[in-house]
Structures are given as structure tokens and as C-alpha cells.
Short mmCIF file of C-alpha atoms in Angstrom, two decimals:
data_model
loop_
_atom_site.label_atom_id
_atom_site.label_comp_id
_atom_site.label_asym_id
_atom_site.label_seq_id
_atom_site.Cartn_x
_atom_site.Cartn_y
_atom_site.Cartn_z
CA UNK A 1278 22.93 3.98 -12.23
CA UNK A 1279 24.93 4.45 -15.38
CA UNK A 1280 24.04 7.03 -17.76
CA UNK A 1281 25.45 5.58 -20.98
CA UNK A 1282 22.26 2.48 -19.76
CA UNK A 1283 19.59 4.19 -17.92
CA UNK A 1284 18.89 8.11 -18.87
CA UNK A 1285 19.20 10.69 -15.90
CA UNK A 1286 15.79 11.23 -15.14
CA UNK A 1287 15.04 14.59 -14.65
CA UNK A 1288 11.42 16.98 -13.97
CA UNK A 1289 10.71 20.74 -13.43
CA UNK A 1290 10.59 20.78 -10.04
CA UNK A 1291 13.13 21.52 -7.14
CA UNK A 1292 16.18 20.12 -6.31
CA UNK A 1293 15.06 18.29 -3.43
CA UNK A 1294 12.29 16.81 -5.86
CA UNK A 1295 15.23 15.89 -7.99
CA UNK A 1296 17.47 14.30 -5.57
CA UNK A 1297 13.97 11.90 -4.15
CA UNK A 1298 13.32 10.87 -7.95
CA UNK A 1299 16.93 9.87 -8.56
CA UNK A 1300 16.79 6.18 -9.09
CA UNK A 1301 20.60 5.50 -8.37
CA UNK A 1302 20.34 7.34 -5.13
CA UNK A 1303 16.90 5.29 -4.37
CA UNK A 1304 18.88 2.07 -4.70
CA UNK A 1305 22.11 2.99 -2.99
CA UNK A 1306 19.39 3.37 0.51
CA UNK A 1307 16.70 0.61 -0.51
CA UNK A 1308 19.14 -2.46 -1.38
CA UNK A 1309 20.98 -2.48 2.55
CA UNK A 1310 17.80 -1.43 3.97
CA UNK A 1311 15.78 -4.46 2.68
CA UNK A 1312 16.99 -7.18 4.89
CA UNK A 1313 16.49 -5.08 8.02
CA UNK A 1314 12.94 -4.17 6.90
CA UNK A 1315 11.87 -7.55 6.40
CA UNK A 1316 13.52 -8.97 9.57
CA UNK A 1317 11.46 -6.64 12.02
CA UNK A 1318 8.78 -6.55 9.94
CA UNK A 1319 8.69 -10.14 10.35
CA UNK A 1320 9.28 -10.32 13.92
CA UNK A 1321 6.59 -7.34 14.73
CA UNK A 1322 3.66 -9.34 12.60
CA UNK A 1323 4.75 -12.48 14.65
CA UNK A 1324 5.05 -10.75 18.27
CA UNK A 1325 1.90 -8.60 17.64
CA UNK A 1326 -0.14 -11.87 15.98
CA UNK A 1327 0.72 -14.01 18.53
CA UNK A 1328 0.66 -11.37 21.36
CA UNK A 1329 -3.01 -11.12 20.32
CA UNK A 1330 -4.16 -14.55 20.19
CA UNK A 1331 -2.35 -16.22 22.84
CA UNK A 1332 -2.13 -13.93 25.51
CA UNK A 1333 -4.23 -11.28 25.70
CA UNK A 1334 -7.48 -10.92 27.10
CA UNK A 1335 -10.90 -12.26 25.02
CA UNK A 1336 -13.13 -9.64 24.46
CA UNK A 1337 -16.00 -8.96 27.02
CA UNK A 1338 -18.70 -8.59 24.36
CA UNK A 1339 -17.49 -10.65 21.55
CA UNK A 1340 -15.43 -13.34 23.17
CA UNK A 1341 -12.41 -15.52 21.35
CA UNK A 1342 -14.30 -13.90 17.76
CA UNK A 1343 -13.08 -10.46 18.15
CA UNK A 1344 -9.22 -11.57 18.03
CA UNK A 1345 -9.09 -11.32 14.21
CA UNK A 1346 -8.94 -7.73 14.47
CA UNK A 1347 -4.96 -8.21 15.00
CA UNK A 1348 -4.61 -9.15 11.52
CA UNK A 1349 -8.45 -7.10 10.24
CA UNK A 1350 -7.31 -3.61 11.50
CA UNK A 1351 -3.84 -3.50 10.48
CA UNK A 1352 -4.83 -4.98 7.12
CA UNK A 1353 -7.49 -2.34 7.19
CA UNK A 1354 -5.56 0.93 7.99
CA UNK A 1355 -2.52 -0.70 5.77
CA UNK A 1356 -4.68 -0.77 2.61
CA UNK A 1357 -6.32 2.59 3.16
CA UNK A 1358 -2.57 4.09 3.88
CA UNK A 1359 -1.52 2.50 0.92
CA UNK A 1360 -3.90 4.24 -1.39
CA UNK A 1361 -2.74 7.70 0.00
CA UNK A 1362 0.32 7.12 -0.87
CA UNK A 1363 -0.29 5.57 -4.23
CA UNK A 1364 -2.57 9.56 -4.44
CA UNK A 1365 0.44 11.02 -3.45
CA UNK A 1366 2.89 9.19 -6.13
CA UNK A 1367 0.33 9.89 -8.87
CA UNK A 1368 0.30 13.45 -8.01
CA UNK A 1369 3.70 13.94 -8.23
CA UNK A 1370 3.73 11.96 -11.83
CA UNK A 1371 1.32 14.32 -12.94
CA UNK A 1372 2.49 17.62 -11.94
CA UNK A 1373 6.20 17.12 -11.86
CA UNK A 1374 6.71 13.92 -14.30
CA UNK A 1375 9.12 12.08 -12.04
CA UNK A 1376 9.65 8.76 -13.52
CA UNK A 1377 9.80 7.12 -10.02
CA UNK A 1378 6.96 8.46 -8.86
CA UNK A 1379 5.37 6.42 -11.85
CA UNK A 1380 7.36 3.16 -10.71
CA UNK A 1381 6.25 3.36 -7.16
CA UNK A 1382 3.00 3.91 -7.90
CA UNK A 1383 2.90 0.80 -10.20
CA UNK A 1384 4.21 -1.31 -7.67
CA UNK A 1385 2.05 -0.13 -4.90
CA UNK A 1386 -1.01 -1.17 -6.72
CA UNK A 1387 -0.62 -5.11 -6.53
CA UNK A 1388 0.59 -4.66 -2.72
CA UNK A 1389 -2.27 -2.22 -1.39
CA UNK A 1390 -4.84 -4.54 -3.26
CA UNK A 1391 -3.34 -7.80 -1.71
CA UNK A 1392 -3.48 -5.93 1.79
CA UNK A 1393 -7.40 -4.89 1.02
CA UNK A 1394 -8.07 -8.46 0.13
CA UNK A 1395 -6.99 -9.51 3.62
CA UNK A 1396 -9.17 -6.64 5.06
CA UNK A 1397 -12.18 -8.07 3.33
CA UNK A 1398 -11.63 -11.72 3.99
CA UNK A 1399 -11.12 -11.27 7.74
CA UNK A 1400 -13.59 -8.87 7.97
CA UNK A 1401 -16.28 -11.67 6.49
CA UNK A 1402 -14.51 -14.35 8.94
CA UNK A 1403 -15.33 -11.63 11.94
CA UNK A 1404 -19.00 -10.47 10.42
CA UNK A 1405 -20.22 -14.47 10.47
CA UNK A 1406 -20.21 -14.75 13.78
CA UNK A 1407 -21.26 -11.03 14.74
CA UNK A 1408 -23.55 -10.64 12.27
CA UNK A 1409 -24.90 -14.09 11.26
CA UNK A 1410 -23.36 -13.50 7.49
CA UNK A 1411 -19.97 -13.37 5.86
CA UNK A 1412 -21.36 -10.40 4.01
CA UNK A 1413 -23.48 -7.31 4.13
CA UNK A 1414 -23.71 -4.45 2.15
CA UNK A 1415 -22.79 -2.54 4.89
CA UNK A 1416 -21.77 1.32 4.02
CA UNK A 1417 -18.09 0.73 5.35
CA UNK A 1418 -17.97 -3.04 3.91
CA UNK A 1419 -18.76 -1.81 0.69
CA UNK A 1420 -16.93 1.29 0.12
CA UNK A 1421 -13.60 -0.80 1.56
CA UNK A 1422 -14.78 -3.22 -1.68
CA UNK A 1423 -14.59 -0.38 -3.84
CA UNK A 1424 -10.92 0.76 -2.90
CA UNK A 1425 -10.01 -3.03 -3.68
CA UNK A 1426 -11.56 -2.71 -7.11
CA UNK A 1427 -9.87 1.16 -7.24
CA UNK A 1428 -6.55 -1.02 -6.47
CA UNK A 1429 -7.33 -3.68 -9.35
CA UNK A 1430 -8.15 -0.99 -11.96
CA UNK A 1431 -5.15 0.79 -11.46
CA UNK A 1432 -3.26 -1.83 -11.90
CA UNK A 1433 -4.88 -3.40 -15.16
CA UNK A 1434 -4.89 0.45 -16.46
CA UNK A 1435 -1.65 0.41 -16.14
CA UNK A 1436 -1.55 -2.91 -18.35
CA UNK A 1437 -3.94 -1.67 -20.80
CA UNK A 1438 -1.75 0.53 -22.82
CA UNK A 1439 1.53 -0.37 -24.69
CA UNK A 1440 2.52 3.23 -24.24
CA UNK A 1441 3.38 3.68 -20.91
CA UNK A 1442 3.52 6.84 -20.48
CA UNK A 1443 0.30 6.97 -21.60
CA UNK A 1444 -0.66 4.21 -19.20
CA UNK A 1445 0.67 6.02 -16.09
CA UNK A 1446 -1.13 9.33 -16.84
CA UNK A 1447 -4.53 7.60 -17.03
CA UNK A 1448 -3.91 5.19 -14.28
CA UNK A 1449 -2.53 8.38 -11.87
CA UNK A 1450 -5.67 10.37 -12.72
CA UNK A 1451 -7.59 7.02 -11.81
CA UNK A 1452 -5.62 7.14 -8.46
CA UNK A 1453 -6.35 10.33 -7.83
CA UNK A 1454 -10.24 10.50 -8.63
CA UNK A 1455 -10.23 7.31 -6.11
CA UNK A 1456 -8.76 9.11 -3.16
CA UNK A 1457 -12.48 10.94 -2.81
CA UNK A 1458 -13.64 7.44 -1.38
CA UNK A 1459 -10.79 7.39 1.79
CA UNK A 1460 -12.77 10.04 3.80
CA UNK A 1461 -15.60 7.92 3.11
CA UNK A 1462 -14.18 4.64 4.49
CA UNK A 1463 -13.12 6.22 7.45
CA UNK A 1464 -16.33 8.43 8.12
CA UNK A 1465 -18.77 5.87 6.42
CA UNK A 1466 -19.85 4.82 10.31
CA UNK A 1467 -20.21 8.43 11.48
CA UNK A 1468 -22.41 9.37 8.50
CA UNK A 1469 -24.77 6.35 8.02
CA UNK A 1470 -26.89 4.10 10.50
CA UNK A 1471 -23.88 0.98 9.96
CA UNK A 1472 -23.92 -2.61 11.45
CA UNK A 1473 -20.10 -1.82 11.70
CA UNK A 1474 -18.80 -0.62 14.90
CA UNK A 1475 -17.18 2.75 15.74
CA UNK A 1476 -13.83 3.72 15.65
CA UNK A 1477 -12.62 1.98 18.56
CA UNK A 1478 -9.00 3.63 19.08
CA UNK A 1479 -8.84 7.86 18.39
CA UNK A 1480 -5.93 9.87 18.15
CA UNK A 1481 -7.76 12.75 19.66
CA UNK A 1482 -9.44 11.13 22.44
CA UNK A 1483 -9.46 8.04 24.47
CA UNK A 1484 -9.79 5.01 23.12
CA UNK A 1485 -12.23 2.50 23.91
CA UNK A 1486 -9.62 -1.09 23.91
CA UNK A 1487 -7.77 -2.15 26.75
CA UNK A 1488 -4.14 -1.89 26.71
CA UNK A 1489 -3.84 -5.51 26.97
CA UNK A 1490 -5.42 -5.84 23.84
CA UNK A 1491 -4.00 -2.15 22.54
CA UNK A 1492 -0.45 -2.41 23.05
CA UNK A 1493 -0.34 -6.53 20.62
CA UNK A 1494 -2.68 -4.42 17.81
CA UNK A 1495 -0.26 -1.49 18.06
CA UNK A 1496 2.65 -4.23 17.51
CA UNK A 1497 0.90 -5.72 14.96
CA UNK A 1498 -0.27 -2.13 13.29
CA UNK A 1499 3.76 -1.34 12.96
CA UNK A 1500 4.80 -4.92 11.55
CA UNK A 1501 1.94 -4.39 8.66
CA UNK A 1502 3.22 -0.75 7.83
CA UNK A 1503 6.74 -2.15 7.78
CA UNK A 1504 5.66 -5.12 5.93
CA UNK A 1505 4.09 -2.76 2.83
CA UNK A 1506 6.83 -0.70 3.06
CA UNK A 1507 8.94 -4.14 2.36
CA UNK A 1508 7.15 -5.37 -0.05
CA UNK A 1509 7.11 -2.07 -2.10
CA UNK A 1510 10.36 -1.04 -1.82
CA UNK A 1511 11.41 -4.66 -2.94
CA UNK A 1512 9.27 -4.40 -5.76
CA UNK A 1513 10.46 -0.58 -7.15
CA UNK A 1514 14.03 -2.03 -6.60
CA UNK A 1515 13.45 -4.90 -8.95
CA UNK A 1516 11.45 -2.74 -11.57
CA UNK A 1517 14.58 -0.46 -11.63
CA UNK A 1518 16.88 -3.46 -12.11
CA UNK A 1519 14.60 -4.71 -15.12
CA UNK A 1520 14.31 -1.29 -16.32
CA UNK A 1521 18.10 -1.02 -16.19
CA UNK A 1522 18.52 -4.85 -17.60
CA UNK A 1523 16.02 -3.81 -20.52
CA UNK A 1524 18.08 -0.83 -21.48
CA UNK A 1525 21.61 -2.24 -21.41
CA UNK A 1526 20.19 -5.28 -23.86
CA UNK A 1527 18.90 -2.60 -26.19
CA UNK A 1528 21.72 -0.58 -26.07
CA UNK A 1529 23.88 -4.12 -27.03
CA UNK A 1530 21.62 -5.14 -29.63
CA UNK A 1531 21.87 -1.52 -31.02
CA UNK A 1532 26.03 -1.79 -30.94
CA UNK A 1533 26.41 -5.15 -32.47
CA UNK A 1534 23.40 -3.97 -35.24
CA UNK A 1535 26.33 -0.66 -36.00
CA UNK A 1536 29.14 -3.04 -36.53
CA UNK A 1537 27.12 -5.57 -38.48
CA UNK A 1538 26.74 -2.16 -40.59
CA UNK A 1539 30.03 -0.74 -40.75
#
């Protein structure tokens, strides 16, 4: 990215810090890798998907209703994923001020939320038939509704203010306060007496699916990942190109303003 358009941006951290934050050296990786990402992205969503509804096994319990959970659970752990990391960006734009840090976190906002939306409306298409209702106030239902509306108001913080610096501080201290509620999604059936079912699949222990039915959510798990990672790498690229755009038409209105002068 050109100096003379786009200022060098720079923090008080380390060098490594400095060479992640670089924008120039962002886009020299994220433009090639794009098309890749959203090809197998693509293709993993479609072979897990259909992997899931077409071929493998109904569930013994909850029959033909149960195979939403290759889109619910991926949406699920995607949107809760997606909050860390929008934590982790607004951590490093408060304690190191790196400029991209603020970006990414921006553009994570409007993904993650879309993903929890998808969580929620699959997870009232599953409840209806499991639970007689598209909604209870269930502890897990309702703290998964609160990261959506965490998601929302980050992003219209972020809106709020026509400073923006002062838009990302507030907004990354929002993030950050917000994070508290992740152990709480993900313990909420542990803790409380919850219509909501267990943890079906542990990394510590065995898991309680079939790996006919484990191996298309797996599939489907790594497509959704891919997918966010698509969408908001796409999304940081294009902010830097507007970013850049806005610059270079200030710095050419500022030029032709000098020789109107002189």
C-alpha cells in the first residue's frame, strides 16, 4: 500500500505485532487466497449438507428432525468462534492500537451476527418438533439470543459515532465485556436443569454421534469455519480498498485545491 495514500500504520508493540497489522502485507496473502477459500468452502458446505441429509443415517430418537443439526451446529460453534475472535481483535485495538485489528473487528460483526441468526432460526425449526414450540426461554436458547444482540450492538456502536476512533474503542470494550457470556453458552446445559440436550461430541471424551452422522457434521463444521473466514477476509480486503480509495480522493482534492491557490 502506498505511503504517499494510506499512512504506515504503526503501534507499540513487537515486530511480529507490526508485520500482522501491516495492511499491504494483509492484502498481498488475502487477495490470491480468496478464490481458493471460497471454492472449498463451497464444496465442504455442499458435501457435508448433502452428506447429512441424503445419506446418512436418521436419528434413532429423533428421526428425519434431527438432520438440521448439519447446518444448527456448525452455525452454532461458527457464531460463538466468531465472537472470540472479534474478543481477540478488540483486545489487540485496545492495548496495542493496531488499526487492523479495528477493521477486522468491524467486519466480523455483520458476519458472526448473520451466522447466529442461522443458529437461532434452525434451532426454532429443530425445537418445534422436539419441543412442541419454535421457542423457549431455554437457558442456552436465550443466552445464544444475547450474543446475536452482543453482535448487533457492536456493530451499530460502531455506527453511532462520527469519530471512529472513538467508535472502535467503545465498540471493542463492548466486545470484550460480551465475551463473559461464551462460557455461558457453552456451559449453560451443565449448570441449569435445560430442555436442550448435552454436548453431544467432546474433545476429551467420546462422543455420543455415530460416525455416519459424525464424519458429514465434521465436513460441514470445516466448510462453515472456512466460509466465515471467506466472508471476513473478503470484507477487511474491501474496507482496505475503500479506505485506500477514500484517501487517494482526499489527497487529489487537496492537490488540485494547492494549485487553484498558487
Amino acid at each position: 500500500m502506498n505511503e504517499e495514500v494510506l499512512p504506515v500504520m504503526r503501534s507499540k508493540s513487537g515486530g511480529w505485532l507490526h508485520y500482522l497489522a501491516n495492511p499491504a502485507r494483509f492484502m498481498r496473502v488475502a487477495v490470491p487466497a480468496l478464490p481458493w477459500l471460497t471454492v472449498v468452502s463451497v464444496l465442504l458446505c455442499a458435501v457435508g449438507i448433502v452428506w447429512g441429509y441424503q445419506f446418512a443415517p436418521a436419528d434413532w430418537e429423533q428421526g428425519d428432525a434431527a438432520r438440521i443439526m448439519y447446518v444448527h451446529v456448525p452455525a452454532a460453534w461458527v457464531a460463538m468462534a466468531g465472537y472470540a475472535a472479534l474478543a481477540v481483535c478488540s483486545l489487540f485495538s485496545i492495548v496495542w492500537r493496531h488499526p487492523l485489528a479495528d477493521i477486522a473487528a468491524e467486519e466480523i460483526g455483520p458476519v458472526g451476527a448473520g451466522f447466529t441468526a442461522v443458529c437461532l432460526v434452525s434451532g426454532s425449526l429443530w425445537g418445534k418438533p422436539m419441543w412442541g414450540a419454535y421457542w423457549v426461554w431455554d437457558a442456552r436458547l436465550t443466552s445464544v439470543l444475547i450474543l446475536f444482540f452482543l453482535y448487533l450492538g457492536h456493530v451499530a456502536l460502531i455506527r453511532a459515532f462520527d469519530n471512529k476512533a472513538h467508535a472502535y474503542r467503545a465498540a471493542a470494550i463492548l466486545a470484550l465485556a460480551g465475551a463473559v457470556n461464551l462460557p455461558i453458552i457453552v456451559f449453560s446445559v451443565q449448570w441449569w436443569n435445560t430442555l436442550h440436550q448435552g454436548n453431544t461430541i467432546s474433545l476429551s471424551g467420546g462422543s455420543k454421534i455415530y460416525v455416519t452422522m459424525l464424519y458429514p457434521l465434521l465436513i460441514s463444521t470445516l466448510g462453515f469455519y472456512l466460509a466465515f473466514i471467506t466472508m471476513v477476509v473478503a470484507r477487511v480486503a474491501a474496507a482496505i480498498n475503500e479506505r485506500k480509495l477514500a484517501a487517494a480522493l482526499l489527497a487529489a482534492a487537496l492537490h488540485a485545491a494547492e494549485e487553484e491557490r498558487t
